[in-house]
Structures are given as C-alpha cells and as structure tokens.
Steps between C-alpha positions, in 0.01 A plus 500: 500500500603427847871567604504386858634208620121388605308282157258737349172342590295329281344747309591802349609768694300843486553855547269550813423304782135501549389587171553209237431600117311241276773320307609167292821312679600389138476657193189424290666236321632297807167551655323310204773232536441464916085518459533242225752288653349458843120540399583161272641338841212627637259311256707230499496427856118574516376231238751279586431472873124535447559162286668336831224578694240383226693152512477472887155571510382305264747146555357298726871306532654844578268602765524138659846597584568741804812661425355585116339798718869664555485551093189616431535721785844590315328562227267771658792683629643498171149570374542802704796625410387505132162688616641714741899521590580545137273784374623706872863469374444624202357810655765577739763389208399761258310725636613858696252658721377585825335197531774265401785669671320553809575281762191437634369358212813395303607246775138331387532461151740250577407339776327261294790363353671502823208287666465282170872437513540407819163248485658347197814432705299343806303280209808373379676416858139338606496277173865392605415406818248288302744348291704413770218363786422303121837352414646439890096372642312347189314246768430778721476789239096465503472606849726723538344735186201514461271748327456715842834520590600630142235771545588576848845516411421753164302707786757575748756525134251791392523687845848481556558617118247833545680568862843467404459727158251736724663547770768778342152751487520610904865632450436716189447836469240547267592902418837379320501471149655252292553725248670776619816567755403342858563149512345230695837253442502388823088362483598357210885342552285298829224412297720332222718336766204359675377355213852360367529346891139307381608414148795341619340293812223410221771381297716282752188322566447423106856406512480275774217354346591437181850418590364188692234413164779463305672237709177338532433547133815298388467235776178421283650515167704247628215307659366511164739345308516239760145436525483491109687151554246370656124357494207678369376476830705807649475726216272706665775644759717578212176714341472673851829609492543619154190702561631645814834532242367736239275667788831619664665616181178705387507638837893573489459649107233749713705550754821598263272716297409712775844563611600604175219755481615596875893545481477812281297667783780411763784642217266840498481527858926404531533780191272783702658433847896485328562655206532843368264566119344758283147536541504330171675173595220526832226478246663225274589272786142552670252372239774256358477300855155564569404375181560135555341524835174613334528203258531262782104485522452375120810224526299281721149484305807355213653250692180356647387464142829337364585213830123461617247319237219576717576873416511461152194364479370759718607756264367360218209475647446813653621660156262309297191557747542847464619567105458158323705642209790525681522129628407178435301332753691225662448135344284296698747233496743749665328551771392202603899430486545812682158391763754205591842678547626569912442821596805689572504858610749584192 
C-alpha cells in the first residue's frame, strides 16, 4: 500500500527494487474473470475485423470508392489490436515479474495499444475530413480524394502515430522498475499529457467537421422535402443527398462510439494525476476505464454491419465461404439488388 502523497504506480508494489518475484496482480479468481473478459474482446475484434477486410477485398463497389480504404485500413489497426495490443495488456495487467515490471520492457507491452490508439484516432479525424470535403464539395469531392491521397494521407497518419507514442523511449531510464519504489512519474505524467494535447486537437478537428455536416445534413432534409414536391425528373438530387444523409450519421454513430470508449481513459488519467486511493480503488478504476477502450476495436466491425448493406453481405459471405453451416449464402436476387446499390464508405 502506498502512503505518500505520489499514486502508487500501476502495478503492485514490491519489497525490493531490482529483484521482482513471480506473482498474479489479482487473485486467481479475478484473473479468470480479466483473461476471459478481454481474451473474448480479443476474439471478438479479430473475426469481426477480419470480416471487414474480407468485404473490402472482395466488393468490387467498395473498392471503387477511395475513401473505403480509411476503413479497411481501420479495420487492420483494429485487427491489430485484437492480435497484438490486447494479449500485451493482459501480460503487464496480471502478471508480476522481472520482465513485466521492468521498464525496459514493460514500457513495450503497451506500446501497441498506445500506437493502435492513436492510429485509430488519426483514422477517424481523416474519415471526417472526408465527410466534410463530401458534404461542403460534392462537385469537386472526386478530385480532391482520390485513392492516392487517402493512402498518402494513412502513411504520414501511421508515422506520426509510431513517433508521437515512441518518442517517450529516449527519456527513460530503463534500470527503474515499475514494480518496485523508484518512480518514473515524471516520463510518464509528459507522455500522457502529450498524448491528451493530440487527442484533443484530433478531436476539435472531428468537431469542426461534423459540426458543419450537420448543418449541411439538415439543409438537405429540407431540400428533400422540397424536392419531393416536385417532378420525377430531380429525384435523383434528393437520392444524393439522403445517401450523403445516412453516410454522415453512420459516420457520427462511429465517431460517438469512440468517444465513449475514450472518456473513461481521460477520467483515469484526471483520477491518477488528482485524487488520493487505496491501491485497491487504483486497480478497480484501471481495468474499469481501460476496458471500454479495448472494446473500441470490435464496436466498429458492428456498426459497419448494421448501417452498411454492402457489409452485411460481406459477412455473410465471408462466413459462409469459410463454414457453410454457419450462414446461408446470400440469395442471388440479393445481390444483384445489392450489385446496384451506391457505394458509400459506411
């Protein structure tokens, strides 16, 4: 238990510094509840991003459009995070020893959350900037994005994502110990500001964005109800803009999903920096707001499948290719529906 006015770090303290004894975090109990828990997000996020990325590859209409490359690349992040970021928390979570307290490797167990995080941050500003260049430029909106520029843009998203969540490894002193009684607070206290500073800029931009869609978005509801007093003849503008409609509200239901899974993260890091707890409380607080975080990568797979028809499809498809039992294989009449539907990125 620590009785200082400095937060116990964030895993149990030991009795030497230097020498870390093998050890569970949790009893045995909670540690069957956390493996199961997150192992199932795990999965979850795994087959159901593997399913996005089946769908991409294997629509023709979904490939056609550009900006459908910021979700399936997305989806590999997320992919990722199942694979990867997940199974290294779980690790560091539960596990005492040498090689989880140490900081030269504990720092790296989750840095691919960190990096996974941040990437699924830049995805989601870069598919608001879509949105907007889509809802403010719809004459100009095919040459201004265009299948390079989205991949360009993903590029420079990856480096600046690996940099900023990389760059915290020069200052650290790799012969501390998470574990024990030295303290690397102030590594850590810049590292989480510098990545609340990019959160937030990330976010004004999605606000911006999306602030301006929906002013656009009910200038067209009302252009629709004014063009449905019309002739036939201009019923196709009213189409356009109810697809570019329900494109922005998909986008926005991602968009409020994400911060959902996000604002317990910023509570944990407001708790740690000013208020007082029991190492109990500490270990409560920590995997209750890291939790939804973790989910994040499996809500999107969901909402793809539930706004998007192309998805569903997808899914069914890729589900019945690989266990037939499972799914039935799409009606032909069903697709050729489906064939003739816009592509939309959501």
């Amino acid at each position: 238990m620590n009785n200082s006015n400095t937060p116990p770090s964030d895993a149990l303290p030991t009795d030497r510094v230097g020498h870390v004894e093998f050890g569970l975090v949790f009893s045995l109990v909670g540690t069957v509840i956390f493996y199961v828990v997150f192992l199932a997000i795990a999965v979850g996020s795994v087959v159901g991003n593997i399913l996005v990325i089946i769908s991409y590859k294997n629509d023709t209409s979904l490939r056609r459009r550009p900006t459908n490359v910021f979700l399936a690349s997305l989806a590999a992040m997320d992919l990722l995070t199942g694979l990867v970021a997940i199974p290294s928390y779980i690790a560091v979570r539960t596990i005492i020893s040498e090689f989880t307290c140490s900081m030269s490797t504990r720092y790296f167990l989750f840095l691919p959350g960190m990096i996974c995080g941040v990437s699924s941050v830049t995805h989601l500003s870069l598919i608001a900037i879509d949105r907007y260049i889509a809802i403010s430029r719809p004459l100009r909106y095919p040459r201004i994005v265009t299948k390079r520029r989205c991949v360009v843009a993903l590029a420079i998203g990856a480096i600046f994502s690996i940099i900023v969540c990389t760059w915290p490894v020069v200052s650290m002193d790799v012969e501390q110990s998470f574990c024990g009684e030295q303290r690397t607070d102030e590594v850590i206290n810049v590292l989480v500001v510098g990545l609340c500073v990019v959160i937030v800029l990330y976010f004004g931009v999605m606000i911006f964005c999306y602030a301006h869609m929906v002013r656009k978005a009910l200038e067209h509801v009302r252009l629709r109800r004014t063009l449905s007093k019309c002739a036939e003849s201009v019923q196709t503008n009213a189409q356009d803009a109810r697809s570019r409609l329900r494109a922005t509200v998909t986008v926005a239901i991602i968009m409020g999903a994400f911060i959902i899974c996000w604002l317990p993260i910023v509570f944990k890091f407001l708790f740690l920096s000013f208020f007082q707890y029991s190492q109990e409380v500490f270990l409560i607080v920590q995997v209750t707001c890291e939790l939804p975080f973790y989910a994040n990568s499996l809500v999107n797979p969901i909402i793809y499948g539930y706004r998007n028809a192309h998805y569903r499809v997808g899914y069914q498809r890729a589900v019945h290719g690989c266990c037939p039992c499972l799914a039935d294989k799409p009606p032909e009449v069903e697709s050729s529906v489906y064939s003739k539907q816009r592509p939309s990125i959501v």
